Amino acid sequence: MLEQSGLPLTVGQFWWYSFCYWGIFAVITFGQLMMLWLLKMGVAMQPHEMFVWLLDGLFWWSTTPLVLYASIRVPVAFKVRDGSSIIKPILFHLCIVTFLNIFINVLHFYITNPLMYRAVGRMVPLENYLFSFFIAYTASFGQYLLLVVGFNKVSYIYRYQQLKQQHFESELHNEQLRGQLANAQLQSLKMQLNPHFLFNTLHSVVSLMVKNDIRKATLMITTLSDLLRAVLVNQSADFIPLQEELKLTRQYLDIQQIRFQDRLKVEYHIDPASELYPVPQLILQPIVENSITHGISDMTTNALISITSHVSAAGMQVTVYDNGLGAASRKTTKGMGLGLQNTLLRLQQAYGTKARLEFQQPVGGGTSVTLHFEGRIEQGDNGGSRSGNI
């Protein structure tokens, strides 16, 4: 019964609280009986009469589990649902009270009464029991119903609070799982990008070695080593300041300039206000790689890659532009492969709708990819966190 009610009570606590409940009414009843005896007979209650009163109190105390079990099975709810009526549960409990009152009076008449006759030589007439039954019936029903309604209410409140707490803990747990999932997805995407540009760079090294250009291959490997070392320094950070991201991008472009030599020119137009803006690590590298692979790789001269950043009230924009063939290139659609797709996925995972990628290829040639970050960086932010309003 205690498990069904959901109340955090031990068996001992249950019997103690029920004893206190019935004890209050027993003391009130004892005072009433004393006054009735004094007014009617002019004498106080006799010990054998007090014994009967004590038996009545113990009887109702012992019925507490039955009463509460009945209240669980047929609760008295004042909120009518599905067209149900409160009359049926009240009639049900009225039958139980009637049965209990008849049972205690029968018990007194057939067991207590003979014992009293042997002890004091007196018996209580049947009329007195009938009188007691009808006099005490209303009071016993009120006490019974008060216990039923009170128990239902307390049990409901406790279960409601328990469900509320469980719901809160479940929501907190789900939020933690969502955060862990998002972080795992970000790490997965980043781990896909690292070998992506690594394999391409090593392929360039192999090409130089095949051409017997050992000096350039050695310089490219050394620069690649510096780039990987810089990546490993920030391996645990999902977000780094833009100035750190630009350092990684410069190192990658240094590797490419070894490959292209004088054919490739790189320009930077960086707004100083954007340098501390936190961005996902290696967010620019796949965009720059896309510009080289699908934009300027076939150009024999005057290849240009320009990186521009700008901060406004709406947020920050970073644009990577190349002057390649753009829409006229047959390889352009292939450029929307792993690199840019992962970049877009990383933005969605990290920022949701607060960041977007814009891909443009004007008719006159060239390609520009712009990253838009909504919000602004707050004072005191560092490279390991996002901007304050993102």
Coordinates of C-alpha atoms in Angstrom, one line a residue:
M1 CA 0.0 0.0 0.0
L2 CA 2.9 2.4 0.8
E3 CA 4.5 1.5 -2.5
Q4 CA 1.3 2.3 -4.4
S5 CA 0.9 5.6 -2.6
G6 CA 4.4 6.7 -3.4
L7 CA 4.9 8.3 0.0
P8 CA 8.4 8.0 1.5
L9 CA 7.2 6.4 4.7
T10 CA 8.5 3.4 6.6
V11 CA 6.1 1.0 8.3
G12 CA 6.9 2.5 11.7
Q13 CA 6.3 6.0 10.5
F14 CA 3.0 5.0 8.9
W15 CA 1.7 3.5 12.2
W16 CA 2.9 6.4 14.2
Y17 CA 1.2 9.0 12.0
S18 CA -2.0 7.0 11.9
F19 CA -1.9 6.7 15.7
C20 CA -1.5 10.5 16.0
Y21 CA -4.5 11.0 13.6
W22 CA -6.9 8.7 15.4
G23 CA -5.5 9.7 18.8
I24 CA -6.7 13.3 18.2
F25 CA -10.2 12.2 17.6
A26 CA -10.0 9.7 20.5
V27 CA -9.1 12.4 22.9
I28 CA -11.9 14.6 21.7
T29 CA -14.3 11.7 22.0
F30 CA -13.1 11.0 25.5
G31 CA -13.8 14.6 26.5
Q32 CA -17.3 14.5 25.0
L33 CA -18.1 11.2 26.8
M34 CA -16.9 12.5 30.1
M35 CA -19.1 15.6 29.8
L36 CA -22.1 13.4 28.8
W37 CA -21.6 11.1 31.7
L38 CA -21.4 14.1 34.1
L39 CA -24.4 15.8 32.7
K40 CA -26.6 12.7 32.4
M41 CA -25.5 10.6 35.4
G42 CA -23.6 13.1 37.5
V43 CA -20.6 10.7 37.7
A44 CA -17.5 10.3 35.7
M45 CA -16.9 7.3 33.4
Q46 CA -16.0 4.1 35.1
P47 CA -12.8 2.1 34.3
H48 CA -14.6 -0.6 32.3
E49 CA -16.3 2.1 30.2
M50 CA -12.9 3.8 29.6
F51 CA -11.8 0.3 28.5
V52 CA -14.5 0.2 25.8
W53 CA -13.5 3.7 24.7
L54 CA -9.9 2.5 24.4
L55 CA -10.9 -0.5 22.3
D56 CA -12.9 1.7 19.9
G57 CA -9.8 3.9 19.4
L58 CA -7.5 0.9 18.8
F59 CA -10.0 -0.6 16.4
W60 CA -10.1 2.5 14.2
W61 CA -6.3 2.8 14.4
S62 CA -6.0 -0.9 13.2
T63 CA -8.3 -0.2 10.2
T64 CA -6.0 2.5 8.8
P65 CA -4.4 0.2 6.2
L66 CA -7.8 -0.9 5.0
V67 CA -9.0 2.7 4.8
L68 CA -6.0 3.9 2.9
Y69 CA -6.0 0.9 0.5
A70 CA -9.7 1.6 -0.3
S71 CA -8.7 5.3 -0.9
I72 CA -6.1 4.2 -3.4
R73 CA -8.5 1.8 -5.2
V74 CA -11.4 4.2 -5.2
P75 CA -10.0 7.8 -4.7
V76 CA -12.3 10.7 -3.9
A77 CA -11.4 13.1 -6.7
F78 CA -13.2 16.5 -6.8
K79 CA -12.1 17.0 -10.4
V80 CA -14.6 15.2 -12.5
R81 CA -13.2 13.6 -15.6
D82 CA -14.7 11.6 -18.4
G83 CA -18.2 12.2 -17.1
S84 CA -17.5 10.3 -13.8
S85 CA -19.4 11.3 -10.7
I86 CA -18.0 11.9 -7.2
I87 CA -21.2 10.2 -5.8
K88 CA -20.0 6.7 -6.6
P89 CA -16.8 6.8 -4.6
I90 CA -18.5 8.5 -1.7
L91 CA -21.2 5.7 -1.7
F92 CA -18.4 3.1 -1.8
H93 CA -16.7 4.6 1.2
L94 CA -20.0 5.0 3.0
C95 CA -20.6 1.3 2.7
I96 CA -17.1 0.6 4.2
V97 CA -17.8 3.0 7.1
T98 CA -21.2 1.3 7.7
F99 CA -19.6 -2.1 7.7
L100 CA -16.9 -1.0 10.1
N101 CA -19.4 0.6 12.5
I102 CA -21.6 -2.6 12.5
F103 CA -18.5 -4.8 13.0
I104 CA -17.3 -2.9 16.1
N105 CA -20.7 -2.9 17.7
V106 CA -21.2 -6.6 17.0
L107 CA -17.7 -7.2 18.4
H108 CA -18.6 -5.3 21.6
F109 CA -22.0 -7.0 22.0
Y110 CA -20.7 -10.6 21.6
I111 CA -17.2 -10.3 23.1
T112 CA -16.7 -7.2 25.1
N113 CA -20.1 -7.3 26.8
P114 CA -19.6 -10.8 28.2
L115 CA -16.2 -9.9 29.5
M116 CA -17.6 -6.8 31.2
Y117 CA -20.3 -8.9 32.8
R118 CA -17.7 -11.2 34.3
A119 CA -15.6 -8.3 35.5
V120 CA -18.2 -5.9 36.9
G121 CA -21.4 -7.9 36.9
R122 CA -23.1 -5.6 34.4
M123 CA -24.0 -5.9 30.7
V124 CA -24.8 -3.1 28.2
P125 CA -28.3 -3.5 26.7
L126 CA -28.7 -4.0 23.0
E127 CA -30.5 -0.6 22.8
N128 CA -27.4 1.2 24.0
Y129 CA -25.4 -0.3 21.1
L130 CA -28.0 0.7 18.6
F131 CA -28.0 4.2 20.2
S132 CA -24.2 4.4 20.0
F133 CA -24.2 3.2 16.4
F134 CA -26.5 6.0 15.2
I135 CA -24.9 8.7 17.4
A136 CA -21.3 7.8 16.4
Y137 CA -22.1 7.1 12.7
T138 CA -21.8 10.7 11.4
A139 CA -18.6 11.4 13.4
S140 CA -17.0 8.2 12.2
F141 CA -17.9 8.8 8.6
G142 CA -16.5 12.4 8.8
Q143 CA -13.2 11.1 10.3
Y144 CA -13.0 8.3 7.7
L145 CA -13.7 10.6 4.8
L146 CA -11.3 13.2 6.1
L147 CA -8.6 10.5 6.2
V148 CA -9.4 9.3 2.7
V149 CA -9.5 12.8 1.1
G150 CA -6.4 14.0 3.0
F151 CA -4.4 10.9 2.0
N152 CA -5.4 11.2 -1.6
K153 CA -4.4 14.8 -1.7
V154 CA -1.0 14.3 0.0
S155 CA -0.3 11.3 -2.2
Y156 CA -1.2 13.2 -5.3
I157 CA 1.0 16.2 -4.3
Y158 CA 3.9 14.0 -3.6
R159 CA 3.6 12.0 -6.8
Y160 CA 3.2 15.2 -8.7
Q161 CA 6.4 16.7 -7.2
Q162 CA 8.2 13.4 -7.9
L163 CA 7.1 13.3 -11.5
K164 CA 8.1 17.0 -11.9
Q165 CA 11.5 16.2 -10.5
Q166 CA 11.9 13.2 -12.7
H167 CA 10.8 15.3 -15.7
F168 CA 13.4 17.9 -14.8
E169 CA 16.1 15.3 -14.4
S170 CA 15.1 13.7 -17.7
E171 CA 15.2 17.0 -19.5
L172 CA 18.6 17.8 -17.9
H173 CA 19.9 14.4 -18.9
N174 CA 18.5 14.8 -22.5
E175 CA 20.1 18.2 -22.7
Q176 CA 23.4 16.8 -21.6
L177 CA 23.1 14.0 -24.2
R178 CA 22.3 16.5 -26.9
G179 CA 25.4 18.5 -26.0
Q180 CA 27.5 15.4 -26.0
L181 CA 26.1 14.3 -29.3
A182 CA 26.7 17.7 -30.9
N183 CA 30.3 17.8 -29.5
A184 CA 30.9 14.3 -30.8
Q185 CA 29.6 15.2 -34.2
L186 CA 31.8 18.3 -34.3
Q187 CA 34.8 16.3 -33.3
S188 CA 33.9 13.7 -36.0
L189 CA 33.7 16.3 -38.7
K190 CA 37.0 17.9 -37.6
M191 CA 38.7 14.5 -37.7
Q192 CA 37.5 14.0 -41.2
L193 CA 39.0 17.3 -42.3
N194 CA 42.4 16.8 -40.8
P195 CA 43.3 13.7 -42.9
H196 CA 41.5 15.3 -45.9
F197 CA 44.0 18.1 -46.4
L198 CA 46.9 15.9 -45.0
F199 CA 46.4 13.4 -47.8
N200 CA 46.2 16.1 -50.5
T201 CA 49.4 17.8 -49.2
L202 CA 51.3 14.5 -49.1
H203 CA 50.1 13.8 -52.6
S204 CA 51.7 17.1 -53.6
V205 CA 54.9 16.1 -51.9
V206 CA 54.9 12.8 -53.8
S207 CA 54.4 14.8 -57.1
L208 CA 57.4 17.0 -56.3
M209 CA 59.6 14.0 -55.5
V210 CA 58.6 12.3 -58.7
K211 CA 59.8 15.5 -60.5
N212 CA 63.0 15.2 -58.4
D213 CA 62.4 18.5 -56.8
I214 CA 63.7 17.4 -53.4
R215 CA 64.2 21.0 -52.1
K216 CA 60.6 22.0 -52.6
A217 CA 59.4 18.6 -51.2
T218 CA 61.5 19.0 -48.1
L219 CA 60.3 22.6 -47.6
M220 CA 56.7 21.4 -48.0
I221 CA 57.1 18.6 -45.5
T222 CA 58.7 21.0 -43.0
T223 CA 55.8 23.5 -43.4
L224 CA 53.3 20.7 -43.1
S225 CA 55.0 19.6 -39.9
D226 CA 54.6 23.2 -38.5
L227 CA 50.9 23.2 -39.5
L228 CA 50.2 19.9 -37.9
R229 CA 52.0 21.0 -34.7
A230 CA 49.8 24.1 -34.6
V231 CA 46.7 22.0 -35.1
L232 CA 47.6 19.6 -32.2
V233 CA 48.2 22.6 -29.9
N234 CA 44.5 23.4 -30.2
Q235 CA 43.3 19.8 -30.6
S236 CA 40.9 19.9 -27.6
A237 CA 39.4 23.3 -28.5
D238 CA 36.4 23.4 -30.8
F239 CA 36.6 27.2 -31.1
I240 CA 39.7 29.3 -31.5
P241 CA 40.1 33.1 -32.2
L242 CA 40.0 34.1 -35.8
Q243 CA 43.6 35.2 -35.7
E244 CA 44.7 31.7 -34.7
E245 CA 42.6 30.2 -37.5
L246 CA 44.2 32.6 -39.9
K247 CA 47.7 31.4 -38.8
L248 CA 46.7 27.8 -39.7
T249 CA 45.3 29.1 -43.0
R250 CA 48.5 31.0 -43.8
Q251 CA 50.6 27.9 -43.1
Y252 CA 48.4 25.9 -45.4
L253 CA 48.7 28.5 -48.1
D254 CA 52.5 28.6 -47.6
I255 CA 52.5 24.9 -48.5
Q256 CA 50.5 25.7 -51.6
Q257 CA 52.7 28.6 -52.6
I258 CA 55.6 26.2 -52.6
R259 CA 53.7 24.2 -55.1
F260 CA 52.5 27.2 -57.3
Q261 CA 55.5 29.5 -56.7
D262 CA 55.0 32.8 -58.4
R263 CA 51.7 31.8 -60.0
L264 CA 49.8 32.3 -56.7
K265 CA 49.2 35.5 -54.9
V266 CA 47.5 35.6 -51.5
E267 CA 45.9 38.8 -50.0
Y268 CA 44.6 39.4 -46.5
H269 CA 42.1 42.1 -45.6
I270 CA 41.4 41.5 -41.9
D271 CA 39.3 43.7 -39.8
P272 CA 41.2 44.1 -36.4
A273 CA 37.9 43.9 -34.6
S274 CA 37.4 40.3 -35.9
E275 CA 40.7 38.8 -34.7
L276 CA 39.5 37.7 -31.3
Y277 CA 36.1 36.4 -32.7
P278 CA 35.9 32.7 -31.9
V279 CA 35.4 30.4 -34.9
P280 CA 35.5 26.6 -35.3
Q281 CA 39.0 25.3 -35.7
L282 CA 40.0 24.6 -39.4
I283 CA 36.8 26.2 -40.7
L284 CA 38.7 28.2 -43.4
Q285 CA 41.1 25.5 -44.6
P286 CA 38.6 23.4 -46.6
I287 CA 37.3 26.6 -48.2
V288 CA 40.8 27.7 -49.2
E289 CA 41.5 24.2 -50.5
N290 CA 38.3 24.3 -52.6
S291 CA 39.5 27.6 -54.1
I292 CA 42.8 26.0 -55.1
T293 CA 41.6 22.6 -56.2
H294 CA 38.6 23.8 -58.2
G295 CA 39.4 27.4 -58.9
I296 CA 43.0 28.3 -59.7
S297 CA 44.8 24.9 -60.1
D298 CA 44.7 25.2 -63.9
M299 CA 45.8 28.8 -64.0
T300 CA 49.3 29.4 -65.3
T301 CA 49.7 32.9 -64.0
N302 CA 48.1 35.7 -61.8
A303 CA 46.2 33.3 -59.5
L304 CA 44.7 35.2 -56.6
I305 CA 43.2 34.1 -53.3
S306 CA 41.9 36.8 -51.1
I307 CA 40.7 36.4 -47.5
T308 CA 38.6 39.2 -46.0
S309 CA 36.9 39.7 -42.6
H310 CA 34.5 42.3 -41.5
V311 CA 32.6 43.0 -38.3
S312 CA 29.3 44.8 -38.2
A313 CA 26.4 45.2 -35.8
A314 CA 24.9 42.0 -37.2
G315 CA 28.0 39.9 -36.6
M316 CA 31.1 38.9 -38.5
Q317 CA 31.6 37.9 -42.1
V318 CA 34.7 36.0 -43.5
T319 CA 35.0 35.8 -47.3
V320 CA 37.4 33.6 -49.3
Y321 CA 37.7 34.7 -52.9
D322 CA 39.5 33.3 -55.8
N323 CA 39.8 34.6 -59.4
G324 CA 39.5 31.2 -61.0
L325 CA 37.1 30.1 -63.8
G326 CA 34.2 29.9 -61.4
A327 CA 30.9 28.8 -63.0
A328 CA 32.7 28.2 -66.3
S329 CA 34.8 25.4 -64.7
R330 CA 33.6 21.9 -65.2
K331 CA 35.1 20.9 -61.9
T332 CA 33.1 23.4 -59.9
T333 CA 30.3 21.1 -58.9
K334 CA 32.8 18.6 -57.7
G335 CA 34.2 21.2 -55.4
M336 CA 31.0 20.9 -53.3
G337 CA 32.4 17.7 -51.9
L338 CA 33.7 16.7 -48.6
G339 CA 35.4 20.0 -47.7
L340 CA 32.5 22.4 -48.2
Q341 CA 29.9 19.9 -47.1
N342 CA 31.7 19.3 -43.8
T343 CA 32.1 23.0 -43.3
L344 CA 28.4 23.5 -43.7
L345 CA 27.6 20.7 -41.3
R346 CA 30.0 22.0 -38.8
L347 CA 28.4 25.4 -38.9
Q348 CA 24.9 23.9 -38.5
Q349 CA 26.1 21.7 -35.5
A350 CA 27.9 24.6 -33.8
Y351 CA 25.5 27.5 -34.4
G352 CA 22.2 26.2 -35.8
T353 CA 20.6 29.1 -37.6
K354 CA 23.0 31.6 -36.2
A355 CA 25.6 31.0 -38.9
R356 CA 25.4 30.2 -42.6
L357 CA 27.6 29.6 -45.7
E358 CA 27.1 31.6 -48.9
F359 CA 28.5 30.3 -52.1
Q360 CA 28.7 32.7 -55.1
Q361 CA 30.1 32.3 -58.6
P362 CA 29.6 35.5 -60.7
V363 CA 29.1 35.2 -64.4
G364 CA 32.4 37.1 -65.1
G365 CA 34.4 34.4 -63.2
G366 CA 35.8 33.8 -59.8
T367 CA 34.2 32.2 -56.7
S368 CA 33.5 33.6 -53.3
V369 CA 32.5 31.7 -50.2
T370 CA 31.3 33.8 -47.3
L371 CA 30.8 32.6 -43.7
H372 CA 28.2 34.7 -41.8
F373 CA 28.3 34.6 -38.0
E374 CA 25.4 36.3 -36.2
G375 CA 26.0 38.1 -32.9
R376 CA 29.0 39.9 -31.5
I377 CA 31.9 38.9 -29.3
E378 CA 31.5 39.9 -25.6
Q379 CA 34.3 41.4 -23.6
G380 CA 36.2 38.8 -21.7
D381 CA 35.6 36.0 -24.3
N382 CA 38.5 33.9 -25.2
G383 CA 39.4 31.6 -28.0
G384 CA 37.8 28.5 -26.3
S385 CA 34.3 29.9 -26.3
R386 CA 31.7 31.2 -28.8
S387 CA 30.7 34.8 -29.1
G388 CA 28.4 36.0 -26.4
N389 CA 25.2 36.4 -28.5
I390 CA 25.6 33.4 -30.8

